[in-house]
XYZ file of C-alpha atoms in Angstrom:
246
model
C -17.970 -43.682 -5.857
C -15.059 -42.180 -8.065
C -18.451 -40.686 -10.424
C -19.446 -39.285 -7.290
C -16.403 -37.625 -6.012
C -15.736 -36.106 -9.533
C -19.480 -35.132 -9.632
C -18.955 -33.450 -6.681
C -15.441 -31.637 -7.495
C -16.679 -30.213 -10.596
C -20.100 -29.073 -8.412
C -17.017 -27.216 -6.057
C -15.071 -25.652 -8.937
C -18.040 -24.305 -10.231
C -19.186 -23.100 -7.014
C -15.822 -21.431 -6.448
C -15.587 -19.750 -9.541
C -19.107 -18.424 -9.237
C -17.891 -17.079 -5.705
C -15.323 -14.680 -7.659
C -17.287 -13.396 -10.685
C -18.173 -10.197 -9.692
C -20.278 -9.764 -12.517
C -18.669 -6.578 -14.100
C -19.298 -4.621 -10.956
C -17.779 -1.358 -11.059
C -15.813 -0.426 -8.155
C -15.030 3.073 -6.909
C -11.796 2.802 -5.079
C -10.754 5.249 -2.610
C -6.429 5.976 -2.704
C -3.778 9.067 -1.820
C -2.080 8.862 -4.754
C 1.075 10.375 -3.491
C 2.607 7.545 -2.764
C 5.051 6.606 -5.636
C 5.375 3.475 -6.624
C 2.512 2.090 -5.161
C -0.432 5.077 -6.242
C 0.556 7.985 -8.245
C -1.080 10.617 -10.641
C 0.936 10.436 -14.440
C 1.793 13.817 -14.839
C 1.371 13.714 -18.724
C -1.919 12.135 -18.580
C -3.359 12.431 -15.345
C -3.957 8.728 -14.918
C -3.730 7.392 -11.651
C -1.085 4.818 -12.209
C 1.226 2.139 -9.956
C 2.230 -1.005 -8.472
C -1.194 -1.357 -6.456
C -3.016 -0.253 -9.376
C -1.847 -2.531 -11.966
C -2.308 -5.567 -9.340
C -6.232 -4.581 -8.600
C -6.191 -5.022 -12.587
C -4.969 -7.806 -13.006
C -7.785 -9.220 -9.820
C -10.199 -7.852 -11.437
C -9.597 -9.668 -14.890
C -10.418 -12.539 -13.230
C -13.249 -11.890 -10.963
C -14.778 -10.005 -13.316
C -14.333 -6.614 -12.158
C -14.029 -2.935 -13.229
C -12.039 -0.551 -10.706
C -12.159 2.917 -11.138
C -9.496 4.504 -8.328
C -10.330 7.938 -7.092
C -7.605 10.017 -5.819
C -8.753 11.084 -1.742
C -6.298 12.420 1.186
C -4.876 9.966 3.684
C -6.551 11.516 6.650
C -10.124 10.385 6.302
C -9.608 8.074 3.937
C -10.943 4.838 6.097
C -13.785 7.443 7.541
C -14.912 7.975 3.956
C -14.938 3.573 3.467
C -16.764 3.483 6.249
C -19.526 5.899 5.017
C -20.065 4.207 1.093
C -17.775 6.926 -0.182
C -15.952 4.362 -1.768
C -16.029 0.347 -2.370
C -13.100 -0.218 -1.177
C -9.350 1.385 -0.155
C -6.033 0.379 -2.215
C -2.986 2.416 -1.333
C -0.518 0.949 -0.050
C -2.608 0.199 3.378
C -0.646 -1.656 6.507
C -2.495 -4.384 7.975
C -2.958 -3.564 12.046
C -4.994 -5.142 14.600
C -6.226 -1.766 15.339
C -7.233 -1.413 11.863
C -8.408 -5.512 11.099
C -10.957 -4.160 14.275
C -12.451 -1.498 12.322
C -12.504 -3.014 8.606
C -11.773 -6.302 6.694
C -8.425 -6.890 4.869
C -7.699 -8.852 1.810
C -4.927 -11.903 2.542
C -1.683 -10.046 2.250
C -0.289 -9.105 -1.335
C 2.915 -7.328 -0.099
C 5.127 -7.238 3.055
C 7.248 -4.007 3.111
C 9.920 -2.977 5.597
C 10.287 0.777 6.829
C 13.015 2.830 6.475
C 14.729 6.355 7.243
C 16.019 8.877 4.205
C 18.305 11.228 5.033
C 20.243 14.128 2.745
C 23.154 12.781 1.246
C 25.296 14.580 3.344
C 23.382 12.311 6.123
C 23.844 9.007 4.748
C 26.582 7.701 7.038
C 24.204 8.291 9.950
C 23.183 5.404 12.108
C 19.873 4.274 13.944
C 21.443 5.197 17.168
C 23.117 8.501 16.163
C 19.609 9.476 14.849
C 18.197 8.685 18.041
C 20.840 10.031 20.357
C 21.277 13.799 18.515
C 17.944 14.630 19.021
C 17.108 14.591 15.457
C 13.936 15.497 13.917
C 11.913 12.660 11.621
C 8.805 13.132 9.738
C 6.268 11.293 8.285
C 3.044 10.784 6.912
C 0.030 11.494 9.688
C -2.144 8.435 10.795
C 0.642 5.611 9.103
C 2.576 3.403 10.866
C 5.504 4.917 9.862
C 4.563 7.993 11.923
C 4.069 5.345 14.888
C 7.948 4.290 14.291
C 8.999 8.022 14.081
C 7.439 8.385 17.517
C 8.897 5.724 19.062
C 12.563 6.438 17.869
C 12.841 9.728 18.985
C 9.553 10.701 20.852
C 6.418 12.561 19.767
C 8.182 16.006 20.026
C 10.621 15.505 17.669
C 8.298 14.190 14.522
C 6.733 16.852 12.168
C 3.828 14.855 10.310
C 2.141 16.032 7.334
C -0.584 14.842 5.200
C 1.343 13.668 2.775
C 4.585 12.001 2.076
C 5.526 14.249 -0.115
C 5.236 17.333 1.875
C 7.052 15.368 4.004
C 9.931 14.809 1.758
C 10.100 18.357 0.502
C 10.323 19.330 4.772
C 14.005 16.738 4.265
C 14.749 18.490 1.373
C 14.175 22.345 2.923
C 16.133 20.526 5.929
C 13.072 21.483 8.367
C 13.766 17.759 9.322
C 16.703 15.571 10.007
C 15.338 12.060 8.806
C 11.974 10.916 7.324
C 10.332 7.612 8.321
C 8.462 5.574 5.230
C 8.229 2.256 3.726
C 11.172 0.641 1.917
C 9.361 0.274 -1.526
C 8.414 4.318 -1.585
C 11.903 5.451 -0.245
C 13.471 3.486 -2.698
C 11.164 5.969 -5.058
C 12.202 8.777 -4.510
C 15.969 8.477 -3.652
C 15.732 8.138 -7.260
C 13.505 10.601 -8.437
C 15.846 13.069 -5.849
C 19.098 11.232 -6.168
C 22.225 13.367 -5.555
C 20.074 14.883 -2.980
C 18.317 12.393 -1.012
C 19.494 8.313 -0.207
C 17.652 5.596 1.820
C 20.028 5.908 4.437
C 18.498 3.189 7.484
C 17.084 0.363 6.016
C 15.431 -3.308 7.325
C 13.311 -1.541 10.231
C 9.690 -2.670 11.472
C 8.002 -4.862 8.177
C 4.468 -4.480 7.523
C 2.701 -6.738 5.206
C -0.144 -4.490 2.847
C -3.688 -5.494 2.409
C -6.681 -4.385 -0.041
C -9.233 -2.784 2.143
C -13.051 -3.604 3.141
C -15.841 -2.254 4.628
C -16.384 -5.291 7.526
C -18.615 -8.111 6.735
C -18.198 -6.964 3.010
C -18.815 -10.057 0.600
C -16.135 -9.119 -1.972
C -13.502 -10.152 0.401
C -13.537 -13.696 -0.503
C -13.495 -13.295 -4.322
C -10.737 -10.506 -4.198
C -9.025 -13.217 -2.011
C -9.250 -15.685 -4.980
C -8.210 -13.543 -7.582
C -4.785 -12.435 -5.563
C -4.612 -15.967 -5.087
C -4.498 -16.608 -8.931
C -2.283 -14.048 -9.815
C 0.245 -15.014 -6.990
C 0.255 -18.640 -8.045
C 0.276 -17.831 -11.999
C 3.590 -15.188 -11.398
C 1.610 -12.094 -12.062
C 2.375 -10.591 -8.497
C 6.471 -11.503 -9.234
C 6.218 -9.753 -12.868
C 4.815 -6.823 -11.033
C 6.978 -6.539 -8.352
C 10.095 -6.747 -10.663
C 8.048 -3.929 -12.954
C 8.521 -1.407 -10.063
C 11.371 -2.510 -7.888
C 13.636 -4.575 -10.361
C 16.947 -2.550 -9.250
């Protein structure tokens, strides 16, 4: 019996690690790489580079995988999935049940919590005061961040734009009062505007992030093992201290 059951284990590990061997598949990945620290083009190379970058790496080193992210607008971006455009989405995608309808998620890698930046002249401002001044909040059309925008202080006060950073440049030109984004990205560019700009609300709705599918799409499971892996071997930890270790 004990012959059997390790006949049979080794028959499951094997079967499991055939599961996640890709076989050196090359996968087009679809991202707006505006979206600093998660996706971003290096302005002295013109890499895309970034927190979700480096993790679909580190996957793919052991599935057996070779991604090759291709920088697309937000708007359209799950359209384009849908149509073979791309393999799959990474950037920095919210898991919704409106969305898990439409397309199949990875397990969660990341679980972010939203936030408001203000000018620095701003910062003392409070949820409430935001809410109750009729203040204007951007964000980035189609996110869930946009959603939060509109329920704080109604769809006629939120400007949206297709990007996050025209978004942030609308705070900067004060065309806005507040904008509306995940924790992780604020926290980007307070620093890359600080002086100017400061994560002034903090700790609103959390959202965990998932790698994207096209439904039914067999990679799911090995992409599943391979986050798996790098969560339980520290990888994820490493990287999350590499881009958010202040």
């Amino acid at each position: 019996m004990k012959r059997f059951i390790i006949a049979a284990t080794l028959m499951l590990f094997a079967g499991w690690v055939h599961a996640a061997d890709l076989g050196g598949k090359v996968l087009r990945i679809g991202s707006d790489t505006t979206y600093p620290p998660m996706e971003m083009v290096d302005e002295k190379t013109g890499e895309i580079i970034g927190f979700d970058v480096d993790l679909v790496d580190a996957i793919c080193e052991r599935i057996n995988c070779v991604p090759q992210f291709v920088t697309t607008a937000w708007d359209g971006i799950f359209a384009a999935l849908q149509q073979s455009e791309f393999d799959m989405v990474v950037s920095g995608v919210s898991i919704t049940p409106e969305r898990d309808k439409q397309m199949d998620f990875s397990d969660p890698y990341l679980v972010v919590s939203q936030a408001i930046m203000v000018r620095v002249d701003d910062e003392g401002m409070t949820l409430d005061g935001m809410k109750g001044a009729g203040r204007k909040l951007a964000s980035q059309t189609g996110t869930t961040n946009a959603q939060l925008a509109e329920e704080l202080v109604g769809r006629n006060n939120v400007a949206l734009f297709d990007t996050f950073a025209a978004a942030v440049q609308a705070l900067r030109n004060g065309d806005v009062d507040g904008l509306v984004i995940d924790g992780t990205s604020a926290a980007a560019y307070e620093q890359q505007f600080a002086g100017e700009l400061v994560v002034g609300i903090r700790g609103l709705n959390s959202d965990p992030l998932g790698l994207v599918f096209r439904e039914g799409d067999g990679m799911v499971d090995a992409f599943n093992t391979g986050l798996a892996q790098v969560k339980a071997d520290g990888t994820l930890d490493k990287l999350v201290l590499k881009y958010w270790s202040e």
